[in-house]
């Protein structure tokens, strides 16, 4: 290194004495007089001095580059060569596989530096050899290439360390499912197929699936469509024309019986009884005729009329049943589809559970929303603790230190007054970490959010981070309150919390 020459005359600061009694001159400098030199940004109110040794600085530079290269070899891939490795004899010997030659202790400098051997003095003593950098551009080129290699090698080291921190494979994490599921499935398959074979099993399974789909999916859907969108509607169980014919036949039978049995009955009364299909007189006559065997023909005729009446009542019941079924057709079909819906929902839940448990390829929407809300909760907790906090408690010291402490407390009060409005560097760093976590959740699960929601939430996070301009703690809390009111996924479903 270079510097200004020391003032004439020996002084304890600029001369040192070795064990042989000879004096070795060192360069001393004042920091304030040489602001462009090393340590120019260091201040010392008492005017202290710093001792500069050019040979020591050279050795320190070489040792520093050695340390950097050693750490890069540790961080990089095994067997990979760093740039300008040919400048270092020890590295050349290592990559060439030479095990015989000059030891590492004798070759400790690169090719762009050399040893300067001092001549012996009159007493026969030679000063220790010094190292001089004879190719400064070569050293600069090597340092520049090392700076470029740092990113690559450190990234490789980071990847190796992250690989060690990765969780075990899905098979190792879910070994119990494989240990229980695979033997059970094999045993069940063998037990079913050992008698009839796999073809019979497949045929039976397909037949059951077809029958289930026909009864609980296709037929109900077709019936609902036919009733709502066609004129045919539902097909009645009863024959309505047969019911009308039966009623007319019963009326004629009653009228004929009344004409023969009660000939003196008024005509209007006969018409009324036949239209009303009143068989009360027939029941009375049958009850009296059964007592006399010679009136068997009258009993048979009355019984036939009663059978016709019973047929009419049965047909009326079928018509009422048809009307009831017609009014509740959609409800009945929807009820028939309920087992299919329950089965589909159950299969979906089981499939999602197995899929997430085995492959971990995603998470449910509710879990993603909950993780985002927890991160927002951490941000709000941090901002609430920094929103206009009370001042520090007064000092409890007495005596001579009270005046000095009062000045410190005044400075602290001013600093605290400023910190009430904005975050400190540490708190701002923690806030940015939480915001980065929120953005990571949004980016990795962007399919779970609408495009408008993604854009608005990203804009809100940018405002909280101060990317759209300076913001105070109170403004940041207001932005969080606005997010909780605006976005639906930020609202907590208390029904899920009760369970």
Tab-separated table of C-alpha atoms in Angstrom:
chain	number	residue	atom	x	y	z
A	1	UNK	CA	0.000	0.000	0.000
A	2	UNK	CA	1.060	3.652	-0.271
A	3	UNK	CA	0.808	6.661	2.025
A	4	UNK	CA	2.511	9.867	3.087
A	5	UNK	CA	5.996	9.699	4.512
A	6	UNK	CA	6.343	9.942	8.269
A	7	UNK	CA	7.830	13.097	9.794
A	8	UNK	CA	11.577	12.920	10.510
A	9	UNK	CA	12.804	11.603	13.764
A	10	UNK	CA	12.035	8.326	15.470
A	11	UNK	CA	8.937	7.980	17.539
A	12	UNK	CA	7.230	5.069	19.332
A	13	UNK	CA	4.480	5.173	16.741
A	14	UNK	CA	6.591	4.892	13.591
A	15	UNK	CA	9.501	2.588	14.520
A	16	UNK	CA	9.676	-0.959	15.820
A	17	UNK	CA	12.624	-3.008	17.065
A	18	UNK	CA	13.029	-6.694	16.248
A	19	UNK	CA	14.722	-9.343	18.313
A	20	UNK	CA	18.098	-8.849	16.527
A	21	UNK	CA	18.238	-5.204	17.450
A	22	UNK	CA	17.646	-3.823	13.949
A	23	UNK	CA	14.927	-1.316	13.342
A	24	UNK	CA	12.335	-1.759	10.611
A	25	UNK	CA	10.707	1.417	9.382
A	26	UNK	CA	6.920	1.438	9.087
A	27	UNK	CA	4.648	3.940	7.413
A	28	UNK	CA	2.467	5.966	9.759
A	29	UNK	CA	-0.276	8.291	8.721
A	30	UNK	CA	-2.938	10.487	10.164
A	31	UNK	CA	-6.470	9.629	9.111
A	32	UNK	CA	-7.617	13.175	8.584
A	33	UNK	CA	-4.648	14.146	6.400
A	34	UNK	CA	-5.177	11.218	3.985
A	35	UNK	CA	-8.875	10.781	3.519
A	36	UNK	CA	-8.350	8.859	0.273
A	37	UNK	CA	-6.326	6.149	1.951
A	38	UNK	CA	-7.519	3.046	3.793
A	39	UNK	CA	-9.563	4.028	6.784
A	40	UNK	CA	-10.407	7.462	5.501
A	41	UNK	CA	-13.939	7.167	6.834
A	42	UNK	CA	-12.742	6.437	10.373
A	43	UNK	CA	-12.862	9.318	12.828
A	44	UNK	CA	-11.052	9.811	16.074
A	45	UNK	CA	-11.619	13.022	17.990
A	46	UNK	CA	-8.263	12.668	19.791
A	47	UNK	CA	-6.257	12.590	16.552
A	48	UNK	CA	-5.051	9.010	16.827
A	49	UNK	CA	-2.857	7.415	14.173
A	50	UNK	CA	-3.054	4.130	12.279
A	51	UNK	CA	0.034	2.079	11.425
A	52	UNK	CA	0.252	0.864	7.816
A	53	UNK	CA	2.604	-1.928	6.776
A	54	UNK	CA	2.803	-2.457	3.011
A	55	UNK	CA	4.153	-5.996	3.276
A	56	UNK	CA	1.465	-6.941	5.789
A	57	UNK	CA	-1.248	-5.518	3.538
A	58	UNK	CA	0.080	-7.537	0.621
A	59	UNK	CA	0.138	-10.748	2.639
A	60	UNK	CA	-3.315	-9.980	3.996
A	61	UNK	CA	-4.655	-9.483	0.452
A	62	UNK	CA	-3.198	-12.797	-0.710
A	63	UNK	CA	-4.502	-14.596	2.381
A	64	UNK	CA	-7.925	-13.051	1.840
A	65	UNK	CA	-8.055	-14.313	-1.745
A	66	UNK	CA	-6.914	-17.726	-0.483
A	67	UNK	CA	-9.759	-17.827	2.035
A	68	UNK	CA	-12.288	-16.801	-0.607
A	69	UNK	CA	-11.055	-19.473	-3.012
A	70	UNK	CA	-11.113	-22.126	-0.292
A	71	UNK	CA	-14.694	-21.232	0.628
A	72	UNK	CA	-15.749	-21.242	-3.023
A	73	UNK	CA	-14.228	-24.704	-3.480
A	74	UNK	CA	-16.237	-25.873	-0.480
A	75	UNK	CA	-19.409	-24.288	-1.805
A	76	UNK	CA	-18.985	-25.423	-5.419
A	77	UNK	CA	-19.254	-28.827	-7.001
A	78	UNK	CA	-16.633	-31.431	-6.245
A	79	UNK	CA	-13.793	-31.370	-8.784
A	80	UNK	CA	-14.831	-28.032	-10.318
A	81	UNK	CA	-12.025	-25.567	-11.024
A	82	UNK	CA	-12.206	-21.911	-10.176
A	83	UNK	CA	-11.101	-19.252	-12.685
A	84	UNK	CA	-7.345	-18.582	-12.844
A	85	UNK	CA	-6.522	-21.676	-10.838
A	86	UNK	CA	-3.277	-21.829	-12.837
A	87	UNK	CA	-2.059	-18.793	-10.891
A	88	UNK	CA	-1.882	-20.879	-7.717
A	89	UNK	CA	0.751	-23.651	-7.761
A	90	UNK	CA	-0.918	-25.605	-4.985
A	91	UNK	CA	-4.205	-25.786	-6.895
A	92	UNK	CA	-2.387	-26.853	-10.063
A	93	UNK	CA	-0.672	-29.666	-8.135
A	94	UNK	CA	-4.024	-30.675	-6.611
A	95	UNK	CA	-5.886	-30.917	-9.917
A	96	UNK	CA	-2.929	-32.578	-11.670
A	97	UNK	CA	-2.712	-35.185	-8.931
A	98	UNK	CA	0.939	-34.429	-8.066
A	99	UNK	CA	1.869	-35.696	-4.650
A	100	UNK	CA	5.628	-35.270	-4.922
A	101	UNK	CA	7.236	-31.875	-5.129
A	102	UNK	CA	7.538	-28.661	-3.255
A	103	UNK	CA	5.434	-28.564	-0.117
A	104	UNK	CA	2.495	-26.243	0.324
A	105	UNK	CA	4.353	-24.243	2.937
A	106	UNK	CA	7.009	-23.217	0.413
A	107	UNK	CA	4.582	-22.179	-2.341
A	108	UNK	CA	2.154	-19.816	-0.661
A	109	UNK	CA	1.781	-17.046	-3.185
A	110	UNK	CA	0.169	-16.793	-6.657
A	111	UNK	CA	1.911	-16.167	-9.926
A	112	UNK	CA	1.020	-12.468	-9.933
A	113	UNK	CA	3.114	-11.992	-6.765
A	114	UNK	CA	6.745	-12.726	-6.009
A	115	UNK	CA	9.028	-12.856	-3.026
A	116	UNK	CA	11.524	-10.049	-2.579
A	117	UNK	CA	14.615	-11.383	-0.807
A	118	UNK	CA	16.542	-8.685	1.067
A	119	UNK	CA	20.348	-8.637	1.091
A	120	UNK	CA	22.291	-9.393	4.270
A	121	UNK	CA	23.722	-6.498	6.254
A	122	UNK	CA	27.251	-6.144	7.621
A	123	UNK	CA	26.447	-8.414	10.539
A	124	UNK	CA	25.352	-11.202	8.173
A	125	UNK	CA	21.685	-10.872	9.044
A	126	UNK	CA	19.102	-10.786	6.256
A	127	UNK	CA	15.656	-9.290	6.837
A	128	UNK	CA	12.655	-11.542	6.338
A	129	UNK	CA	11.532	-11.925	2.741
A	130	UNK	CA	8.641	-9.729	1.665
A	131	UNK	CA	5.975	-10.391	-0.988
A	132	UNK	CA	5.424	-7.919	-3.791
A	133	UNK	CA	2.537	-7.856	-6.273
A	134	UNK	CA	4.243	-7.646	-9.649
A	135	UNK	CA	1.110	-8.084	-11.830
A	136	UNK	CA	-1.629	-5.885	-10.461
A	137	UNK	CA	-3.923	-6.194	-13.567
A	138	UNK	CA	-3.725	-9.985	-13.268
A	139	UNK	CA	-4.756	-9.772	-9.625
A	140	UNK	CA	-7.655	-7.458	-10.535
A	141	UNK	CA	-8.844	-9.834	-13.247
A	142	UNK	CA	-8.780	-12.762	-10.815
A	143	UNK	CA	-10.712	-10.846	-8.150
A	144	UNK	CA	-13.308	-9.813	-10.744
A	145	UNK	CA	-13.774	-13.403	-11.891
A	146	UNK	CA	-14.050	-14.591	-8.281
A	147	UNK	CA	-16.842	-12.099	-7.673
A	148	UNK	CA	-18.723	-13.570	-10.617
A	149	UNK	CA	-18.121	-17.111	-9.345
A	150	UNK	CA	-19.483	-16.292	-5.911
A	151	UNK	CA	-23.081	-16.157	-7.126
A	152	UNK	CA	-22.844	-19.470	-8.980
A	153	UNK	CA	-21.035	-21.392	-6.258
A	154	UNK	CA	-23.101	-20.025	-3.417
A	155	UNK	CA	-26.266	-20.858	-5.337
A	156	UNK	CA	-25.045	-24.436	-5.741
A	157	UNK	CA	-24.266	-24.604	-2.037
A	158	UNK	CA	-27.673	-23.209	-1.194
A	159	UNK	CA	-29.330	-25.837	-3.370
A	160	UNK	CA	-27.377	-28.639	-1.696
A	161	UNK	CA	-28.330	-27.436	1.748
A	162	UNK	CA	-31.962	-27.028	0.766
A	163	UNK	CA	-31.957	-30.566	-0.623
A	164	UNK	CA	-30.889	-31.795	2.794
A	165	UNK	CA	-33.750	-29.885	4.392
A	166	UNK	CA	-36.380	-31.238	2.039
A	167	UNK	CA	-39.019	-33.477	3.618
A	168	UNK	CA	-38.901	-37.223	2.991
A	169	UNK	CA	-40.546	-38.702	-0.056
A	170	UNK	CA	-44.280	-39.316	-0.208
A	171	UNK	CA	-43.767	-43.047	0.184
A	172	UNK	CA	-41.808	-42.606	3.427
A	173	UNK	CA	-44.254	-40.059	4.823
A	174	UNK	CA	-47.312	-42.210	4.014
A	175	UNK	CA	-45.844	-45.644	4.568
A	176	UNK	CA	-48.732	-46.651	6.842
A	177	UNK	CA	-51.240	-46.116	4.032
A	178	UNK	CA	-49.230	-48.264	1.661
A	179	UNK	CA	-48.605	-50.867	4.384
A	180	UNK	CA	-52.328	-51.205	5.090
A	181	UNK	CA	-53.851	-50.434	1.708
A	182	UNK	CA	-51.764	-52.599	-0.619
A	183	UNK	CA	-52.120	-55.908	1.329
A	184	UNK	CA	-55.837	-55.256	1.857
A	185	UNK	CA	-56.437	-54.576	-1.815
A	186	UNK	CA	-54.411	-57.635	-2.865
A	187	UNK	CA	-56.282	-59.908	-0.438
A	188	UNK	CA	-59.699	-58.588	-1.481
A	189	UNK	CA	-58.874	-58.987	-5.163
A	190	UNK	CA	-57.603	-62.521	-4.652
A	191	UNK	CA	-60.612	-63.507	-2.543
A	192	UNK	CA	-63.070	-62.257	-5.154
A	193	UNK	CA	-61.254	-63.562	-8.225
A	194	UNK	CA	-60.159	-66.975	-7.007
A	195	UNK	CA	-63.501	-68.675	-7.797
A	196	UNK	CA	-64.838	-66.948	-10.913
A	197	UNK	CA	-61.881	-65.034	-12.276
A	198	UNK	CA	-61.291	-61.386	-13.003
A	199	UNK	CA	-63.608	-61.248	-16.005
A	200	UNK	CA	-66.606	-62.294	-13.934
A	201	UNK	CA	-65.736	-59.690	-11.290
A	202	UNK	CA	-65.400	-56.964	-13.895
A	203	UNK	CA	-68.709	-57.986	-15.494
A	204	UNK	CA	-70.543	-57.909	-12.159
A	205	UNK	CA	-69.050	-54.544	-11.219
A	206	UNK	CA	-70.025	-53.004	-14.545
A	207	UNK	CA	-73.557	-54.448	-14.283
A	208	UNK	CA	-74.003	-52.975	-10.791
A	209	UNK	CA	-72.680	-49.609	-11.892
A	210	UNK	CA	-74.982	-49.606	-14.919
A	211	UNK	CA	-78.014	-50.508	-12.831
A	212	UNK	CA	-77.205	-47.892	-10.205
A	213	UNK	CA	-76.728	-45.171	-12.816
A	214	UNK	CA	-79.965	-46.132	-14.553
A	215	UNK	CA	-82.062	-46.068	-11.380
A	216	UNK	CA	-80.543	-43.034	-9.688
A	217	UNK	CA	-79.247	-40.844	-12.506
A	218	UNK	CA	-80.558	-41.443	-16.015
A	219	UNK	CA	-84.222	-42.281	-15.293
A	220	UNK	CA	-84.803	-39.477	-12.729
A	221	UNK	CA	-83.132	-36.914	-14.991
A	222	UNK	CA	-85.176	-38.008	-18.011
A	223	UNK	CA	-88.400	-37.953	-15.985
A	224	UNK	CA	-87.724	-34.417	-14.726
A	225	UNK	CA	-86.922	-33.255	-18.244
A	226	UNK	CA	-90.056	-34.912	-19.623
A	227	UNK	CA	-92.297	-33.302	-17.037
A	228	UNK	CA	-90.814	-29.806	-17.324
A	229	UNK	CA	-90.034	-29.465	-21.017
A	230	UNK	CA	-92.471	-31.803	-22.834
A	231	UNK	CA	-96.238	-32.065	-23.161
A	232	UNK	CA	-96.486	-35.759	-22.445
A	233	UNK	CA	-95.613	-35.414	-18.831
A	234	UNK	CA	-95.808	-38.336	-16.505
A	235	UNK	CA	-97.530	-41.557	-17.636
A	236	UNK	CA	-100.516	-42.343	-15.391
A	237	UNK	CA	-100.859	-45.716	-13.704
A	238	UNK	CA	-104.691	-45.711	-13.983
A	239	UNK	CA	-106.792	-45.943	-17.145
A	240	UNK	CA	-109.064	-42.938	-16.893
A	241	UNK	CA	-111.405	-44.119	-19.702
A	242	UNK	CA	-111.968	-47.436	-17.909
A	243	UNK	CA	-112.887	-45.489	-14.756
A	244	UNK	CA	-115.509	-43.440	-16.660
A	245	UNK	CA	-116.965	-46.578	-18.256
A	246	UNK	CA	-117.174	-48.254	-14.862
A	247	UNK	CA	-119.040	-45.295	-13.354
A	248	UNK	CA	-121.558	-45.174	-16.225
A	249	UNK	CA	-122.091	-48.933	-16.024
A	250	UNK	CA	-122.697	-48.706	-12.271
A	251	UNK	CA	-125.286	-45.952	-12.766
A	252	UNK	CA	-127.172	-48.041	-15.324
A	253	UNK	CA	-127.113	-51.109	-13.104
A	254	UNK	CA	-128.515	-49.158	-10.154
A	255	UNK	CA	-131.238	-47.558	-12.327
A	256	UNK	CA	-132.273	-50.905	-13.760
A	257	UNK	CA	-132.406	-52.484	-10.304
A	258	UNK	CA	-134.530	-49.601	-8.980
A	259	UNK	CA	-136.938	-49.874	-11.918
A	260	UNK	CA	-137.502	-53.575	-11.257
A	261	UNK	CA	-137.478	-53.591	-7.478
A	262	UNK	CA	-139.074	-50.241	-6.578
A	263	UNK	CA	-141.373	-49.544	-9.510
A	264	UNK	CA	-143.566	-47.144	-7.538
A	265	UNK	CA	-140.585	-44.909	-6.542
A	266	UNK	CA	-140.742	-41.408	-8.001
A	267	UNK	CA	-138.688	-40.931	-11.150
A	268	UNK	CA	-136.709	-38.010	-9.784
A	269	UNK	CA	-135.602	-40.015	-6.755
A	270	UNK	CA	-134.496	-42.898	-8.993
A	271	UNK	CA	-132.399	-40.556	-11.125
A	272	UNK	CA	-130.836	-38.985	-8.037
A	273	UNK	CA	-129.886	-42.351	-6.503
A	274	UNK	CA	-128.441	-43.663	-9.748
A	275	UNK	CA	-126.417	-40.517	-10.374
A	276	UNK	CA	-125.141	-40.556	-6.810
A	277	UNK	CA	-124.448	-44.309	-7.094
A	278	UNK	CA	-126.225	-44.862	-3.800
A	279	UNK	CA	-126.344	-48.580	-2.967
A	280	UNK	CA	-127.910	-48.312	0.490
A	281	UNK	CA	-131.213	-49.893	-0.691
A	282	UNK	CA	-129.246	-52.671	-2.378
A	283	UNK	CA	-127.451	-53.431	0.890
A	284	UNK	CA	-130.748	-53.602	2.825
A	285	UNK	CA	-132.399	-55.879	0.257
A	286	UNK	CA	-129.363	-58.158	0.155
A	287	UNK	CA	-129.372	-58.407	3.947
A	288	UNK	CA	-133.054	-59.493	3.892
A	289	UNK	CA	-132.669	-61.833	0.882
A	290	UNK	CA	-129.831	-63.820	2.488
A	291	UNK	CA	-132.317	-65.037	5.099
A	292	UNK	CA	-134.332	-66.875	2.439
A	293	UNK	CA	-132.650	-69.399	0.193
A	294	UNK	CA	-135.243	-69.118	-2.527
A	295	UNK	CA	-134.139	-65.447	-3.159
A	296	UNK	CA	-130.629	-66.449	-4.256
A	297	UNK	CA	-130.962	-64.671	-7.624
A	298	UNK	CA	-131.575	-61.353	-5.873
A	299	UNK	CA	-128.500	-61.921	-3.666
A	300	UNK	CA	-126.306	-62.599	-6.701
A	301	UNK	CA	-127.530	-59.508	-8.496
A	302	UNK	CA	-126.951	-57.310	-5.455
A	303	UNK	CA	-123.465	-58.778	-5.048
A	304	UNK	CA	-122.596	-57.982	-8.680
A	305	UNK	CA	-123.734	-54.408	-8.229
A	306	UNK	CA	-121.584	-54.147	-5.085
A	307	UNK	CA	-118.576	-55.542	-6.956
A	308	UNK	CA	-119.075	-52.910	-9.644
A	309	UNK	CA	-119.184	-50.278	-6.892
A	310	UNK	CA	-115.963	-51.616	-5.359
A	311	UNK	CA	-114.319	-51.516	-8.803
A	312	UNK	CA	-115.345	-47.876	-9.138
A	313	UNK	CA	-113.832	-47.040	-5.740
A	314	UNK	CA	-110.584	-48.794	-6.628
A	315	UNK	CA	-110.329	-46.843	-9.861
A	316	UNK	CA	-111.016	-43.614	-7.966
A	317	UNK	CA	-108.216	-44.485	-5.529
A	318	UNK	CA	-105.833	-45.104	-8.422
A	319	UNK	CA	-106.733	-41.743	-9.925
A	320	UNK	CA	-106.085	-40.018	-6.607
A	321	UNK	CA	-102.783	-41.850	-6.361
A	322	UNK	CA	-101.828	-40.720	-9.860
A	323	UNK	CA	-102.613	-37.106	-8.972
A	324	UNK	CA	-100.578	-37.358	-5.782
A	325	UNK	CA	-97.622	-38.893	-7.598
A	326	UNK	CA	-97.903	-36.333	-10.371
A	327	UNK	CA	-97.753	-33.419	-7.933
A	328	UNK	CA	-94.726	-34.922	-6.171
A	329	UNK	CA	-92.962	-36.378	-9.212
A	330	UNK	CA	-90.019	-33.972	-9.100
A	331	UNK	CA	-89.570	-34.469	-5.362
A	332	UNK	CA	-89.587	-38.243	-5.772
A	333	UNK	CA	-87.056	-38.109	-8.615
A	334	UNK	CA	-84.784	-35.788	-6.680
A	335	UNK	CA	-85.014	-38.141	-3.716
A	336	UNK	CA	-84.065	-41.008	-6.020
A	337	UNK	CA	-80.980	-39.036	-7.076
A	338	UNK	CA	-79.884	-38.403	-3.467
A	339	UNK	CA	-77.867	-41.650	-3.120
A	340	UNK	CA	-75.980	-40.834	-6.316
A	341	UNK	CA	-75.177	-37.321	-5.085
A	342	UNK	CA	-74.031	-38.624	-1.705
A	343	UNK	CA	-71.876	-41.238	-3.400
A	344	UNK	CA	-70.273	-38.705	-5.747
A	345	UNK	CA	-69.539	-36.277	-2.904
A	346	UNK	CA	-68.079	-39.066	-0.771
A	347	UNK	CA	-65.867	-40.329	-3.604
A	348	UNK	CA	-64.680	-36.771	-4.267
A	349	UNK	CA	-63.756	-36.185	-0.626
A	350	UNK	CA	-61.978	-39.533	-0.340
A	351	UNK	CA	-60.118	-38.950	-3.598
A	352	UNK	CA	-59.039	-35.454	-2.511
A	353	UNK	CA	-57.867	-36.762	0.865
A	354	UNK	CA	-55.854	-39.563	-0.709
A	355	UNK	CA	-54.529	-37.284	-3.453
A	356	UNK	CA	-53.353	-34.579	-1.047
A	357	UNK	CA	-52.001	-37.131	1.421
A	358	UNK	CA	-49.975	-39.007	-1.182
A	359	UNK	CA	-48.829	-36.339	-3.622
A	360	UNK	CA	-49.120	-33.076	-1.654
A	361	UNK	CA	-49.729	-31.275	-4.934
A	362	UNK	CA	-52.030	-28.672	-3.498
A	363	UNK	CA	-54.156	-27.618	-0.591
A	364	UNK	CA	-57.855	-26.951	-0.149
A	365	UNK	CA	-59.106	-23.438	-0.727
A	366	UNK	CA	-60.061	-22.984	2.923
A	367	UNK	CA	-56.555	-23.914	4.069
A	368	UNK	CA	-54.981	-21.425	1.642
A	369	UNK	CA	-57.290	-18.660	2.803
A	370	UNK	CA	-56.538	-19.498	6.444
A	371	UNK	CA	-52.763	-19.288	5.877
A	372	UNK	CA	-53.173	-15.901	4.187
A	373	UNK	CA	-55.306	-14.644	7.083
A	374	UNK	CA	-52.710	-15.814	9.608
A	375	UNK	CA	-49.996	-13.855	7.811
A	376	UNK	CA	-52.200	-10.756	7.708
A	377	UNK	CA	-52.801	-11.255	11.429
A	378	UNK	CA	-49.029	-11.185	12.049
A	379	UNK	CA	-48.771	-7.939	10.065
A	380	UNK	CA	-51.613	-6.363	12.022
A	381	UNK	CA	-50.102	-7.482	15.316
A	382	UNK	CA	-46.773	-5.904	14.368
A	383	UNK	CA	-48.375	-2.607	13.309
A	384	UNK	CA	-50.594	-2.384	16.385
A	385	UNK	CA	-47.578	-2.679	18.678
A	386	UNK	CA	-45.886	0.184	16.793
A	387	UNK	CA	-48.922	2.463	16.520
A	388	UNK	CA	-48.197	5.445	18.820
A	389	UNK	CA	-46.513	3.511	21.667
A	390	UNK	CA	-46.018	5.268	25.042
A	391	UNK	CA	-42.624	6.872	25.758
A	392	UNK	CA	-39.887	5.064	27.634
A	393	UNK	CA	-40.125	5.215	31.449
A	394	UNK	CA	-38.016	7.919	33.152
A	395	UNK	CA	-34.580	7.118	34.485
A	396	UNK	CA	-34.183	6.068	38.113
A	397	UNK	CA	-30.581	7.285	38.473
A	398	UNK	CA	-29.530	10.060	40.895
A	399	UNK	CA	-26.486	12.197	41.382
A	400	UNK	CA	-24.001	13.289	38.745
A	401	UNK	CA	-25.297	10.936	36.098
A	402	UNK	CA	-28.774	12.437	36.156
A	403	UNK	CA	-27.861	15.371	33.921
A	404	UNK	CA	-26.188	13.129	31.332
A	405	UNK	CA	-29.096	10.743	31.369
A	406	UNK	CA	-31.552	13.610	30.922
A	407	UNK	CA	-29.824	14.507	27.647
A	408	UNK	CA	-30.009	10.890	26.490
A	409	UNK	CA	-33.679	10.712	27.443
A	410	UNK	CA	-34.356	13.877	25.443
A	411	UNK	CA	-32.754	12.282	22.383
A	412	UNK	CA	-34.711	9.087	23.000
A	413	UNK	CA	-37.945	11.067	23.298
A	414	UNK	CA	-37.310	12.741	19.967
A	415	UNK	CA	-36.487	9.406	18.356
A	416	UNK	CA	-39.562	7.820	19.937
A	417	UNK	CA	-41.758	10.656	18.649
A	418	UNK	CA	-40.547	9.956	15.107
A	419	UNK	CA	-40.906	6.193	15.488
A	420	UNK	CA	-44.550	6.609	16.483
A	421	UNK	CA	-45.342	7.593	12.916
A	422	UNK	CA	-43.232	5.134	10.910
A	423	UNK	CA	-41.574	1.766	11.432
A	424	UNK	CA	-37.960	1.257	12.360
A	425	UNK	CA	-35.562	-0.576	10.089
A	426	UNK	CA	-35.963	-3.875	11.972
A	427	UNK	CA	-39.766	-3.646	12.019
A	428	UNK	CA	-39.833	-2.659	8.349
A	429	UNK	CA	-37.726	-5.702	7.507
A	430	UNK	CA	-40.105	-7.973	9.407
A	431	UNK	CA	-43.062	-6.332	7.636
A	432	UNK	CA	-41.481	-6.947	4.239
A	433	UNK	CA	-40.940	-10.601	5.155
A	434	UNK	CA	-44.642	-10.996	5.967
A	435	UNK	CA	-45.634	-9.225	2.753
A	436	UNK	CA	-43.322	-11.514	0.797
A	437	UNK	CA	-45.035	-14.495	2.414
A	438	UNK	CA	-48.451	-13.144	1.375
A	439	UNK	CA	-47.253	-12.623	-2.179
A	440	UNK	CA	-45.839	-16.128	-2.258
A	441	UNK	CA	-49.213	-17.553	-1.207
A	442	UNK	CA	-50.966	-15.530	-3.895
A	443	UNK	CA	-48.516	-16.545	-6.604
A	444	UNK	CA	-48.329	-20.251	-5.793
A	445	UNK	CA	-52.123	-20.546	-5.462
A	446	UNK	CA	-53.243	-17.946	-8.006
A	447	UNK	CA	-55.822	-20.364	-9.411
A	448	UNK	CA	-57.697	-20.155	-6.125
A	449	UNK	CA	-58.255	-16.399	-6.532
A	450	UNK	CA	-60.047	-14.293	-9.127
A	451	UNK	CA	-57.993	-12.062	-11.379
A	452	UNK	CA	-59.549	-8.898	-9.929
A	453	UNK	CA	-58.885	-10.071	-6.389
A	454	UNK	CA	-55.263	-10.859	-7.236
A	455	UNK	CA	-54.731	-7.434	-8.738
A	456	UNK	CA	-56.388	-5.550	-5.870
A	457	UNK	CA	-54.670	-7.560	-3.110
A	458	UNK	CA	-51.279	-7.064	-4.793
A	459	UNK	CA	-51.921	-3.335	-4.942
A	460	UNK	CA	-52.899	-3.257	-1.250
A	461	UNK	CA	-49.746	-5.143	-0.261
A	462	UNK	CA	-47.658	-2.709	-2.294
A	463	UNK	CA	-49.282	0.209	-0.457
A	464	UNK	CA	-48.574	-1.399	2.937
A	465	UNK	CA	-44.917	-1.955	1.969
A	466	UNK	CA	-44.571	1.711	0.975
A	467	UNK	CA	-43.936	0.960	-2.680
A	468	UNK	CA	-46.569	3.521	-3.711
A	469	UNK	CA	-45.242	6.248	-1.447
A	470	UNK	CA	-44.426	6.859	2.232
A	471	UNK	CA	-47.107	5.646	4.642
A	472	UNK	CA	-47.518	5.897	8.376
A	473	UNK	CA	-48.411	3.108	10.752
A	474	UNK	CA	-51.946	4.434	11.042
A	475	UNK	CA	-52.373	4.365	7.259
A	476	UNK	CA	-51.081	0.808	7.110
A	477	UNK	CA	-53.625	-0.265	9.712
A	478	UNK	CA	-56.393	1.429	7.738
A	479	UNK	CA	-55.337	-0.478	4.610
A	480	UNK	CA	-55.535	-3.762	6.551
A	481	UNK	CA	-58.999	-2.798	7.814
A	482	UNK	CA	-60.103	-2.059	4.262
A	483	UNK	CA	-58.824	-5.450	3.085
A	484	UNK	CA	-60.765	-7.229	5.836
A	485	UNK	CA	-63.973	-5.437	4.823
A	486	UNK	CA	-63.564	-5.804	1.065
A	487	UNK	CA	-62.391	-9.335	0.316
A	488	UNK	CA	-64.643	-12.281	1.002
A	489	UNK	CA	-61.823	-14.746	1.681
A	490	UNK	CA	-60.557	-12.474	4.485
A	491	UNK	CA	-63.774	-12.990	6.445
A	492	UNK	CA	-63.764	-15.894	8.904
A	493	UNK	CA	-66.603	-18.418	8.750
A	494	UNK	CA	-67.486	-18.874	12.432
A	495	UNK	CA	-69.444	-22.022	11.686
A	496	UNK	CA	-66.173	-23.782	10.855
A	497	UNK	CA	-64.589	-22.491	14.071
A	498	UNK	CA	-67.312	-24.004	16.245
A	499	UNK	CA	-66.460	-27.506	15.005
